[in-house]
Tab-separated table of C-alpha atoms and ligand atoms in Angstrom:
chain	number	residue	atom	x	y	z
A	1	UNK	CA	73.288	152.141	-46.726
A	2	UNK	CA	75.532	155.104	-46.165
A	3	UNK	CA	75.432	157.591	-48.935
A	4	UNK	CA	78.450	159.620	-49.836
A	5	UNK	CA	76.807	162.749	-48.502
A	6	UNK	CA	74.409	161.088	-46.115
A	7	UNK	CA	74.581	160.589	-42.365
A	8	UNK	CA	78.159	159.326	-42.228
A	9	UNK	CA	79.696	162.671	-43.109
A	10	UNK	CA	83.011	162.145	-41.383
A	11	UNK	CA	85.301	160.423	-43.842
A	12	UNK	CA	87.026	157.220	-42.829
A	13	UNK	CA	90.772	157.064	-42.329
A	14	UNK	CA	92.721	154.825	-44.698
A	15	UNK	CA	93.509	152.244	-42.016
A	16	UNK	CA	89.937	152.242	-40.747
A	17	UNK	CA	88.587	151.700	-44.274
A	18	UNK	CA	91.041	148.873	-44.880
A	19	UNK	CA	90.009	147.158	-41.645
A	20	UNK	CA	86.341	147.355	-42.646
A	21	UNK	CA	87.103	145.956	-46.067
A	22	UNK	CA	89.100	143.045	-44.675
A	23	UNK	CA	86.477	142.359	-42.011
A	24	UNK	CA	83.918	141.857	-44.800
A	25	UNK	CA	85.774	138.873	-46.279
A	26	UNK	CA	84.124	135.487	-45.891
A	27	UNK	CA	86.683	132.775	-46.618
A	28	UNK	CA	85.708	129.975	-48.925
A	29	UNK	CA	87.168	126.607	-47.947
A	30	UNK	CA	87.458	125.349	-51.540
A	31	UNK	CA	90.812	123.843	-52.448
A	32	UNK	CA	92.470	122.178	-55.404
A	33	UNK	CA	95.605	120.211	-55.989
A	34	UNK	CA	98.116	121.546	-58.518
A	35	UNK	CA	101.503	120.379	-59.739
A	36	UNK	CA	104.545	122.450	-58.825
A	37	UNK	CA	104.698	123.634	-62.443
A	38	UNK	CA	101.300	125.268	-61.963
A	39	UNK	CA	101.746	126.495	-58.413
A	40	UNK	CA	103.638	129.782	-58.757
A	41	UNK	CA	101.697	132.645	-57.206
A	42	UNK	CA	98.988	130.403	-55.761
A	43	UNK	CA	98.092	130.493	-52.067
A	44	UNK	CA	98.605	127.349	-50.007
A	45	UNK	CA	95.472	125.855	-48.477
A	46	UNK	CA	97.351	123.420	-46.240
A	47	UNK	CA	100.561	123.330	-44.284
A	48	UNK	CA	103.400	121.449	-45.943
A	49	UNK	CA	105.693	119.128	-43.992
A	50	UNK	CA	108.988	117.685	-45.196
A	51	UNK	CA	108.627	114.092	-46.435
A	52	UNK	CA	112.328	113.429	-46.043
A	53	UNK	CA	115.353	114.784	-44.236
A	54	UNK	CA	117.046	117.453	-46.370
A	55	UNK	CA	119.654	116.560	-47.275
A	56	UNK	CA	118.592	112.927	-46.905
A	57	UNK	CA	122.164	111.856	-46.143
A	58	UNK	CA	125.366	113.578	-45.044
A	59	UNK	CA	127.218	114.783	-48.133
A	60	UNK	CA	130.298	116.638	-49.178
A	61	UNK	CA	130.257	120.442	-49.475
A	62	UNK	CA	133.441	120.400	-51.559
A	63	UNK	CA	135.365	118.520	-54.208
A	64	UNK	CA	138.194	116.883	-52.251
A	65	UNK	CA	139.041	113.864	-50.091
A	66	UNK	CA	137.000	112.198	-47.354
A	67	UNK	CA	138.838	110.578	-44.443
A	68	UNK	CA	138.778	109.681	-40.762
A	69	UNK	CA	140.213	112.550	-38.749
A	70	UNK	CA	142.044	110.094	-36.491
A	71	UNK	CA	144.061	108.860	-39.520
A	72	UNK	CA	145.352	112.395	-40.071
A	73	UNK	CA	148.710	113.813	-39.064
A	74	UNK	CA	150.316	116.972	-40.570
A	75	UNK	CA	151.553	116.368	-44.123
A	76	UNK	CA	150.712	112.634	-44.125
A	77	UNK	CA	150.068	110.841	-47.418
A	78	UNK	CA	147.057	108.490	-47.347
A	79	UNK	CA	146.268	105.903	-50.028
A	80	UNK	CA	143.143	106.769	-52.035
A	81	UNK	CA	140.712	103.835	-51.923
A	82	UNK	CA	138.403	105.013	-54.727
A	83	UNK	CA	136.090	107.722	-56.022
A	84	UNK	CA	132.594	108.735	-54.779
A	85	UNK	CA	130.662	110.780	-57.314
A	86	UNK	CA	127.358	112.562	-56.577
A	87	UNK	CA	124.312	110.321	-56.993
A	88	UNK	CA	126.075	107.073	-56.095
A	89	UNK	CA	125.981	104.935	-52.957
A	90	UNK	CA	129.322	105.134	-51.189
A	91	UNK	CA	131.073	101.989	-49.886
A	92	UNK	CA	132.460	102.224	-46.342
A	93	UNK	CA	135.842	103.901	-45.994
A	94	UNK	CA	138.664	101.404	-45.250
A	95	UNK	CA	140.657	102.333	-42.162
A	96	UNK	CA	143.803	104.408	-42.792
A	97	UNK	CA	142.713	105.488	-46.269
A	98	UNK	CA	140.973	108.414	-48.016
A	99	UNK	CA	138.503	108.522	-50.902
A	100	UNK	CA	138.221	111.052	-53.675
A	101	UNK	CA	134.822	112.758	-53.241
A	102	UNK	CA	132.807	115.346	-55.151
A	103	UNK	CA	130.351	118.040	-54.057
A	104	UNK	CA	126.984	116.539	-53.124
A	105	UNK	CA	128.317	112.956	-52.957
A	106	UNK	CA	127.352	110.932	-49.862
A	107	UNK	CA	129.936	110.691	-47.110
A	108	UNK	CA	131.137	107.036	-46.873
A	109	UNK	CA	130.502	105.287	-43.565
A	110	UNK	CA	133.487	105.842	-41.331
A	111	UNK	CA	134.577	109.171	-42.854
A	112	UNK	CA	134.102	112.236	-40.658
A	113	UNK	CA	136.014	114.984	-42.492
A	114	UNK	CA	136.404	116.299	-46.043
A	115	UNK	CA	139.550	118.142	-47.075
A	116	UNK	CA	139.149	120.356	-50.106
A	117	UNK	CA	141.244	119.428	-53.106
A	118	UNK	CA	142.916	122.850	-53.346
A	119	UNK	CA	144.995	122.152	-50.214
A	120	UNK	CA	145.854	118.512	-51.110
A	121	UNK	CA	148.480	117.149	-53.415
A	122	UNK	CA	147.992	113.892	-55.353
A	123	UNK	CA	151.052	111.684	-54.890
A	124	UNK	CA	151.058	108.486	-56.970
A	125	UNK	CA	148.041	106.393	-55.790
A	126	UNK	CA	147.688	108.526	-52.686
A	127	UNK	CA	147.024	112.044	-51.478
A	128	UNK	CA	149.277	114.243	-49.378
A	129	UNK	CA	147.269	116.196	-46.801
A	130	UNK	CA	148.019	119.732	-45.527
A	131	UNK	CA	149.490	120.562	-42.115
A	132	UNK	CA	146.218	121.085	-40.390
A	133	UNK	CA	142.590	120.101	-40.942
A	134	UNK	CA	139.529	120.536	-38.791
A	135	UNK	CA	137.486	117.481	-37.806
A	136	UNK	CA	134.038	117.492	-39.383
A	137	UNK	CA	134.822	120.190	-41.942
A	138	UNK	CA	133.101	120.399	-45.360
A	139	UNK	CA	130.358	117.931	-44.439
A	140	UNK	CA	126.704	118.910	-44.771
A	141	UNK	CA	124.904	116.758	-42.192
A	142	UNK	CA	121.646	114.933	-42.964
A	143	UNK	CA	118.644	117.113	-42.074
A	144	UNK	CA	120.723	120.304	-42.033
A	145	UNK	CA	118.045	122.210	-44.004
A	146	UNK	CA	114.929	120.426	-42.720
A	147	UNK	CA	114.021	117.218	-40.966
A	148	UNK	CA	111.396	114.643	-41.890
A	149	UNK	CA	107.980	115.799	-40.629
A	150	UNK	CA	109.035	119.393	-40.032
A	151	UNK	CA	106.472	121.993	-41.173
A	152	UNK	CA	108.224	124.094	-43.791
A	153	UNK	CA	105.332	125.961	-45.445
A	154	UNK	CA	102.118	127.267	-43.958
A	155	UNK	CA	98.514	127.484	-45.125
A	156	UNK	CA	97.903	131.056	-46.255
A	157	UNK	CA	101.363	131.510	-47.745
A	158	UNK	CA	101.664	132.717	-51.336
A	159	UNK	CA	104.045	130.568	-53.336
A	160	UNK	CA	107.058	132.408	-54.702
A	161	UNK	CA	109.870	130.692	-56.619
A	162	UNK	CA	111.739	129.901	-53.409
A	163	UNK	CA	108.652	128.205	-51.912
A	164	UNK	CA	108.373	126.022	-55.030
A	165	UNK	CA	111.966	124.980	-54.486
A	166	UNK	CA	111.313	124.352	-50.816
A	167	UNK	CA	108.279	122.179	-51.590
A	168	UNK	CA	110.277	120.254	-54.197
A	169	UNK	CA	113.215	119.608	-51.901
A	170	UNK	CA	110.773	118.503	-49.205
A	171	UNK	CA	109.473	115.833	-51.607
A	172	UNK	CA	106.163	117.334	-52.826
A	173	UNK	CA	105.291	117.223	-56.533
A	174	UNK	CA	101.810	118.641	-55.921
A	175	UNK	CA	100.405	121.182	-53.506
A	176	UNK	CA	96.932	121.887	-52.181
A	177	UNK	CA	96.082	125.498	-52.964
A	178	UNK	CA	93.133	127.888	-53.064
A	179	UNK	CA	91.250	128.053	-56.368
A	180	UNK	CA	92.033	131.010	-58.595
A	181	UNK	CA	89.877	134.017	-57.791
A	182	UNK	CA	87.610	134.981	-60.684
A	183	UNK	CA	87.288	138.753	-60.840
A	184	UNK	CA	84.945	140.723	-63.098
A	185	UNK	CA	86.142	144.232	-63.932
A	186	UNK	CA	83.520	146.709	-65.151
A	187	UNK	CA	84.348	150.161	-66.470
A	188	UNK	CA	81.361	152.499	-66.322
A	189	UNK	CA	80.877	155.695	-68.297
A	190	UNK	CA	79.213	156.838	-71.522
A	191	UNK	CA	82.355	158.743	-72.437
A	192	UNK	CA	84.492	155.594	-72.618
A	193	UNK	CA	85.737	153.996	-75.801
A	194	UNK	CA	87.853	150.857	-76.156
A	195	UNK	CA	91.473	151.710	-76.989
A	196	UNK	CA	92.238	151.475	-80.699
A	197	UNK	CA	88.758	152.598	-81.738
A	198	UNK	CA	88.200	156.094	-83.170
A	199	UNK	CA	87.458	158.735	-80.548
A	200	UNK	CA	84.284	160.804	-80.974
A	201	UNK	CA	83.588	164.219	-79.460
A	202	UNK	CA	83.627	164.171	-75.663
A	203	UNK	CA	85.007	160.634	-75.569
A	204	UNK	CA	88.106	159.217	-73.895
A	205	UNK	CA	89.707	155.813	-73.939
A	206	UNK	CA	88.952	153.356	-71.178
A	207	UNK	CA	92.259	152.931	-69.364
A	208	UNK	CA	91.033	151.759	-65.959
A	209	UNK	CA	90.101	148.308	-67.252
A	210	UNK	CA	93.655	147.653	-68.301
A	211	UNK	CA	95.284	148.934	-65.149
A	212	UNK	CA	92.961	146.739	-63.103
A	213	UNK	CA	93.489	143.801	-65.445
A	214	UNK	CA	97.241	144.024	-64.943
A	215	UNK	CA	97.030	144.507	-61.193
A	216	UNK	CA	94.722	141.508	-60.853
A	217	UNK	CA	96.680	139.277	-63.215
A	218	UNK	CA	99.795	139.998	-61.184
A	219	UNK	CA	97.858	138.571	-58.234
A	220	UNK	CA	97.042	135.434	-60.204
A	221	UNK	CA	93.344	136.209	-60.700
A	222	UNK	CA	91.253	135.084	-63.655
A	223	UNK	CA	89.948	138.386	-64.944
A	224	UNK	CA	86.993	139.091	-67.191
A	225	UNK	CA	86.622	142.617	-68.573
A	226	UNK	CA	83.422	144.432	-69.427
A	227	UNK	CA	85.035	147.416	-70.954
A	228	UNK	CA	82.258	149.957	-71.076
A	229	UNK	CA	79.022	149.840	-69.179
A	230	UNK	CA	76.681	152.633	-70.276
A	231	UNK	CA	75.546	155.226	-67.758
A	232	UNK	CA	72.005	153.945	-67.382
A	233	UNK	CA	70.460	152.103	-64.512
A	234	UNK	CA	69.291	149.081	-66.596
A	235	UNK	CA	72.697	148.662	-68.311
A	236	UNK	CA	74.480	148.918	-64.980
A	237	UNK	CA	72.168	146.387	-63.301
A	238	UNK	CA	72.466	144.006	-66.231
A	239	UNK	CA	76.276	144.172	-66.259
A	240	UNK	CA	76.446	143.693	-62.489
A	241	UNK	CA	74.133	140.662	-62.469
A	242	UNK	CA	76.010	139.041	-65.350
A	243	UNK	CA	79.271	139.626	-63.512
A	244	UNK	CA	77.864	138.226	-60.252
A	245	UNK	CA	76.964	134.959	-61.989
A	246	UNK	CA	80.442	134.293	-63.314
A	247	UNK	CA	82.816	135.683	-60.704
A	248	UNK	CA	83.911	135.642	-57.075
A	249	UNK	CA	84.442	139.405	-56.928
A	250	UNK	CA	83.223	142.377	-58.940
A	251	UNK	CA	85.328	145.514	-59.241
A	252	UNK	CA	83.929	148.601	-60.950
A	253	UNK	CA	85.525	151.909	-61.787
A	254	UNK	CA	83.592	155.158	-61.976
A	255	UNK	CA	79.976	155.876	-61.232
A	256	UNK	CA	80.247	156.031	-57.453
A	257	UNK	CA	80.480	159.778	-56.901
A	258	UNK	CA	77.458	162.072	-56.584
A	259	UNK	CA	76.809	162.978	-60.231
A	260	UNK	CA	73.445	162.304	-61.855
A	261	UNK	CA	75.035	159.753	-64.162
A	262	UNK	CA	76.456	157.675	-61.335
A	263	UNK	CA	74.270	154.594	-61.352
A	264	UNK	CA	76.541	152.050	-59.743
A	265	UNK	CA	75.472	152.841	-56.183
A	266	UNK	CA	71.756	152.572	-56.885
A	267	UNK	CA	72.178	149.434	-58.978
A	268	UNK	CA	74.232	147.639	-56.314
A	269	UNK	CA	71.818	148.699	-53.586
A	270	UNK	CA	68.921	147.306	-55.648
A	271	UNK	CA	70.654	143.988	-56.351
A	272	UNK	CA	72.237	143.394	-52.983
A	273	UNK	CA	73.910	145.447	-50.285
A	274	UNK	CA	75.858	148.686	-50.535
A	275	UNK	CA	78.108	150.586	-48.174
A	276	UNK	CA	79.524	153.756	-49.599
A	277	UNK	CA	82.278	155.559	-47.794
A	278	UNK	CA	84.096	158.730	-48.217
A	279	UNK	CA	87.673	157.923	-47.403
A	280	UNK	CA	90.021	160.675	-46.302
A	281	UNK	CA	92.447	159.996	-49.119
A	282	UNK	CA	93.840	161.882	-52.104
A	283	UNK	CA	93.677	160.680	-54.790
A	284	UNK	CA	90.574	158.607	-54.182
A	285	UNK	CA	87.681	159.457	-51.894
A	286	UNK	CA	84.546	157.492	-52.787
A	287	UNK	CA	85.038	153.749	-52.450
A	288	UNK	CA	82.053	151.414	-52.245
A	289	UNK	CA	81.869	147.964	-50.791
A	290	UNK	CA	78.956	145.596	-50.973
A	291	UNK	CA	77.435	142.560	-52.567
A	292	UNK	CA	75.632	141.919	-55.803
A	293	UNK	CA	73.460	138.962	-54.864
A	294	UNK	CA	76.025	136.943	-52.919
A	295	UNK	CA	79.067	138.161	-54.859
A	296	UNK	CA	81.340	140.667	-53.110
A	297	UNK	CA	81.602	144.043	-54.820
A	298	UNK	CA	84.240	146.761	-54.672
A	299	UNK	CA	83.455	150.076	-56.364
A	300	UNK	CA	86.472	152.244	-57.112
A	301	UNK	CA	86.466	155.874	-58.255
A	302	UNK	CA	86.691	156.778	-61.939
A	303	UNK	CA	89.812	158.888	-62.176
A	304	UNK	CA	92.660	156.716	-63.427
A	305	UNK	CA	95.198	157.602	-60.737
A	306	UNK	CA	92.544	157.192	-58.049
A	307	UNK	CA	91.772	153.733	-59.393
A	308	UNK	CA	95.417	152.765	-59.282
A	309	UNK	CA	95.990	154.091	-55.768
A	310	UNK	CA	92.761	152.825	-54.221
A	311	UNK	CA	93.266	149.401	-55.758
A	312	UNK	CA	96.784	149.233	-54.324
A	313	UNK	CA	95.592	150.290	-50.877
A	314	UNK	CA	92.219	148.542	-50.625
A	315	UNK	CA	91.617	146.245	-53.596
A	316	UNK	CA	94.903	144.423	-53.330
A	317	UNK	CA	94.588	143.453	-49.642
A	318	UNK	CA	90.947	142.499	-50.267
A	319	UNK	CA	91.884	140.214	-53.164
A	320	UNK	CA	94.784	138.698	-51.247
A	321	UNK	CA	92.599	137.958	-48.240
A	322	UNK	CA	89.876	136.473	-50.480
A	323	UNK	CA	92.575	134.295	-52.021
A	324	UNK	CA	93.295	132.963	-48.537
A	325	UNK	CA	96.539	134.808	-47.896
A	326	UNK	CA	97.202	135.267	-44.197
A	327	UNK	CA	99.514	138.290	-44.246
A	328	UNK	CA	98.197	141.019	-46.533
A	329	UNK	CA	100.187	143.884	-45.088
A	330	UNK	CA	102.249	146.231	-47.246
A	331	UNK	CA	105.862	146.940	-46.390
A	332	UNK	CA	106.613	150.631	-45.944
A	333	UNK	CA	110.147	151.963	-45.867
A	334	UNK	CA	111.308	155.283	-44.423
A	335	UNK	CA	112.556	157.897	-46.899
A	336	UNK	CA	113.384	161.604	-46.737
A	337	UNK	CA	111.081	164.040	-48.463
A	338	UNK	CA	112.854	165.973	-51.208
A	339	UNK	CA	109.879	168.350	-51.349
A	340	UNK	CA	107.658	170.629	-49.283
A	341	UNK	CA	103.915	170.022	-49.093
A	342	UNK	CA	100.919	171.518	-47.321
A	343	UNK	CA	98.158	168.980	-46.759
A	344	UNK	CA	94.578	168.917	-45.546
A	345	UNK	CA	92.821	166.244	-43.525
A	346	UNK	CA	93.370	163.519	-46.121
A	347	UNK	CA	96.150	160.980	-46.481
A	348	UNK	CA	98.105	161.688	-49.631
A	349	UNK	CA	99.685	159.080	-51.878
A	350	UNK	CA	102.198	160.845	-54.073
A	351	UNK	CA	103.785	159.229	-57.078
A	352	UNK	CA	107.467	159.326	-56.244
A	353	UNK	CA	110.901	158.326	-57.430
A	354	UNK	CA	113.633	157.380	-55.025
A	355	UNK	CA	117.138	158.763	-55.397
A	356	UNK	CA	120.121	157.898	-53.229
A	357	UNK	CA	122.090	160.847	-51.921
A	358	UNK	CA	124.679	160.867	-49.154
A	359	UNK	CA	123.848	157.230	-48.413
A	360	UNK	CA	120.187	158.113	-47.788
A	361	UNK	CA	116.987	157.585	-49.735
A	362	UNK	CA	115.179	160.709	-50.912
A	363	UNK	CA	111.722	160.780	-52.449
A	364	UNK	CA	111.133	163.144	-55.360
A	365	UNK	CA	107.542	163.538	-56.431
A	366	UNK	CA	106.103	163.957	-59.895
A	367	UNK	CA	105.305	167.625	-60.615
A	368	UNK	CA	101.647	167.128	-61.496
A	369	UNK	CA	99.859	165.003	-58.921
A	370	UNK	CA	96.393	165.345	-60.522
A	371	UNK	CA	94.152	162.283	-60.287
A	372	UNK	CA	93.833	162.204	-64.083
A	373	UNK	CA	97.584	162.282	-64.733
A	374	UNK	CA	98.226	158.635	-65.472
A	375	UNK	CA	101.772	159.378	-66.593
A	376	UNK	CA	102.749	160.020	-62.960
A	377	UNK	CA	102.059	156.376	-62.093
A	378	UNK	CA	104.355	155.158	-64.829
A	379	UNK	CA	107.102	157.686	-64.053
A	380	UNK	CA	107.183	156.727	-60.382
A	381	UNK	CA	108.957	153.947	-58.477
A	382	UNK	CA	106.272	153.848	-55.813
A	383	UNK	CA	104.003	155.897	-53.581
A	384	UNK	CA	104.957	158.206	-50.759
A	385	UNK	CA	102.434	158.346	-47.956
A	386	UNK	CA	101.706	161.636	-46.239
A	387	UNK	CA	99.494	161.278	-43.151
A	388	UNK	CA	96.506	163.626	-42.792
A	389	UNK	CA	97.319	167.119	-41.583
A	390	UNK	CA	101.094	166.824	-42.034
A	391	UNK	CA	102.956	169.879	-43.236
A	392	UNK	CA	105.891	168.327	-45.012
A	393	UNK	CA	109.197	170.177	-45.057
A	394	UNK	CA	112.138	169.017	-47.149
A	395	UNK	CA	114.164	166.485	-45.131
A	396	UNK	CA	111.166	165.149	-43.163
A	397	UNK	CA	110.877	161.391	-42.879
A	398	UNK	CA	107.906	159.836	-44.657
A	399	UNK	CA	106.875	156.297	-45.459
A	400	UNK	CA	107.307	154.925	-48.948
A	401	UNK	CA	105.403	152.041	-50.550
A	402	UNK	CA	107.598	150.627	-53.311
A	403	UNK	CA	105.918	149.278	-56.435
A	404	UNK	CA	107.803	146.058	-55.806
A	405	UNK	CA	105.452	145.645	-52.800
A	406	UNK	CA	102.308	146.926	-54.459
A	407	UNK	CA	102.506	145.323	-57.861
A	408	UNK	CA	104.199	141.986	-57.231
B	1	AMP	P1	83.172	159.175	-62.519
B	1	AMP	O1	83.476	158.800	-61.105
B	1	AMP	O2	82.436	158.122	-63.239
B	1	AMP	O3	82.492	160.505	-62.567
B	1	AMP	O4	84.572	159.346	-63.240
B	1	AMP	C1	85.514	160.302	-62.806
B	1	AMP	C2	86.498	160.625	-63.911
B	1	AMP	O5	87.199	159.463	-64.304
B	1	AMP	C3	85.856	161.153	-65.172
B	1	AMP	O6	86.680	162.176	-65.699
B	1	AMP	C4	85.820	159.960	-66.087
B	1	AMP	O7	85.824	160.312	-67.427
B	1	AMP	C5	87.096	159.248	-65.706
B	1	AMP	N1	86.973	157.813	-65.965
B	1	AMP	C6	85.990	157.017	-65.517
B	1	AMP	N2	86.159	155.759	-65.941
B	1	AMP	C7	87.305	155.743	-66.665
B	1	AMP	C8	88.012	154.727	-67.374
B	1	AMP	N3	87.569	153.464	-67.377
B	1	AMP	N4	89.148	155.067	-68.001
B	1	AMP	C9	89.584	156.346	-67.982
B	1	AMP	N5	88.970	157.342	-67.331
B	1	AMP	C10	87.829	157.068	-66.684
B	2	MG	MG1	81.279	158.114	-64.877
């Protein structure tokens, strides 16, 4: 066990801490089959191959007329043999004729070109064609999107709306996915009161539970809240063991710094394994990783902004990896700093808004970056990352982590 102020005095870098956290994950190989209606946000447990060619048959990309290119000459009028709507089998095209065809309708055998209706002119029972047409135009060939047997989705991919569509078009009504991760969230602290209740002297409302609830629900987790664990060793141990019995991961907030009332560390160490690290990060710092019995445990700091930031940086990749997701990286985009900042040896994560000026993206930061100022997280569009030891001058390039990446 490494205590916060014990032998491992040198704090870990953010990347180093993340690597350690991810290295701790032991994948479960449990799977379940779900219908496409239930599959949004789930992580695929198996590769998915196309069961058919897509499209299954060549079809028209336009409303117009299908014909043989060799029957064409500039301005010719061809008799129209019939109509092919979408969803019908098309009879073969008689030589020297055209057929009326609609978008998505199968190309009749023999036809090799579709002319769009806007450039044609109906003449009696026939159609007058334009002066020039290109052979093969306006036909979507069979297998243009995917071919039978082709792997179109991969194990470890999280299913977004477009993957549901891809699976559907490939012929799958059900998918094999990872089970939902059950996460227990525990808020520790004698000062905490559930929101809506009256506030006594020295008390504050528990907000961390709800931030974590939202962050985890966005990731498709089944979350159980224990919204106030008292600052005693027995209460902390009891809450942790209960949580271990009903969940795949335990996340706590508070109780991991060095105060006398911080019982989480000792309780986890007694019930399982604890690693406590100081991370060179602001807001944040103490983050604990371990196990309660066999259940993985992540201990986040107590300050609300620290909880939000450390979850985004460490909790989120941990959860995603536990869910079986292969790529858990966070996209960072370059922005210009619209501020000056002196830093120390810690990585900073500033709550920032992005404004566009002169075709460039500028990051403005919220005026009060205190770790208790929850409002900053709501005001912001994302987090700006300042590496340790950087003296930021207005106009410097920094990396920005948009909420669309962190909260999706
Ligand atoms: P701790 O690490 O337990 O000393 O907590 C650090 C700070 O975060 C203290 O000011 C706590 O009151 C505050 N805090 C801890 N847990 C919560 C919570 N669930 N909601 C809001 N603030 C909290
Ligand atoms: Mg506390």
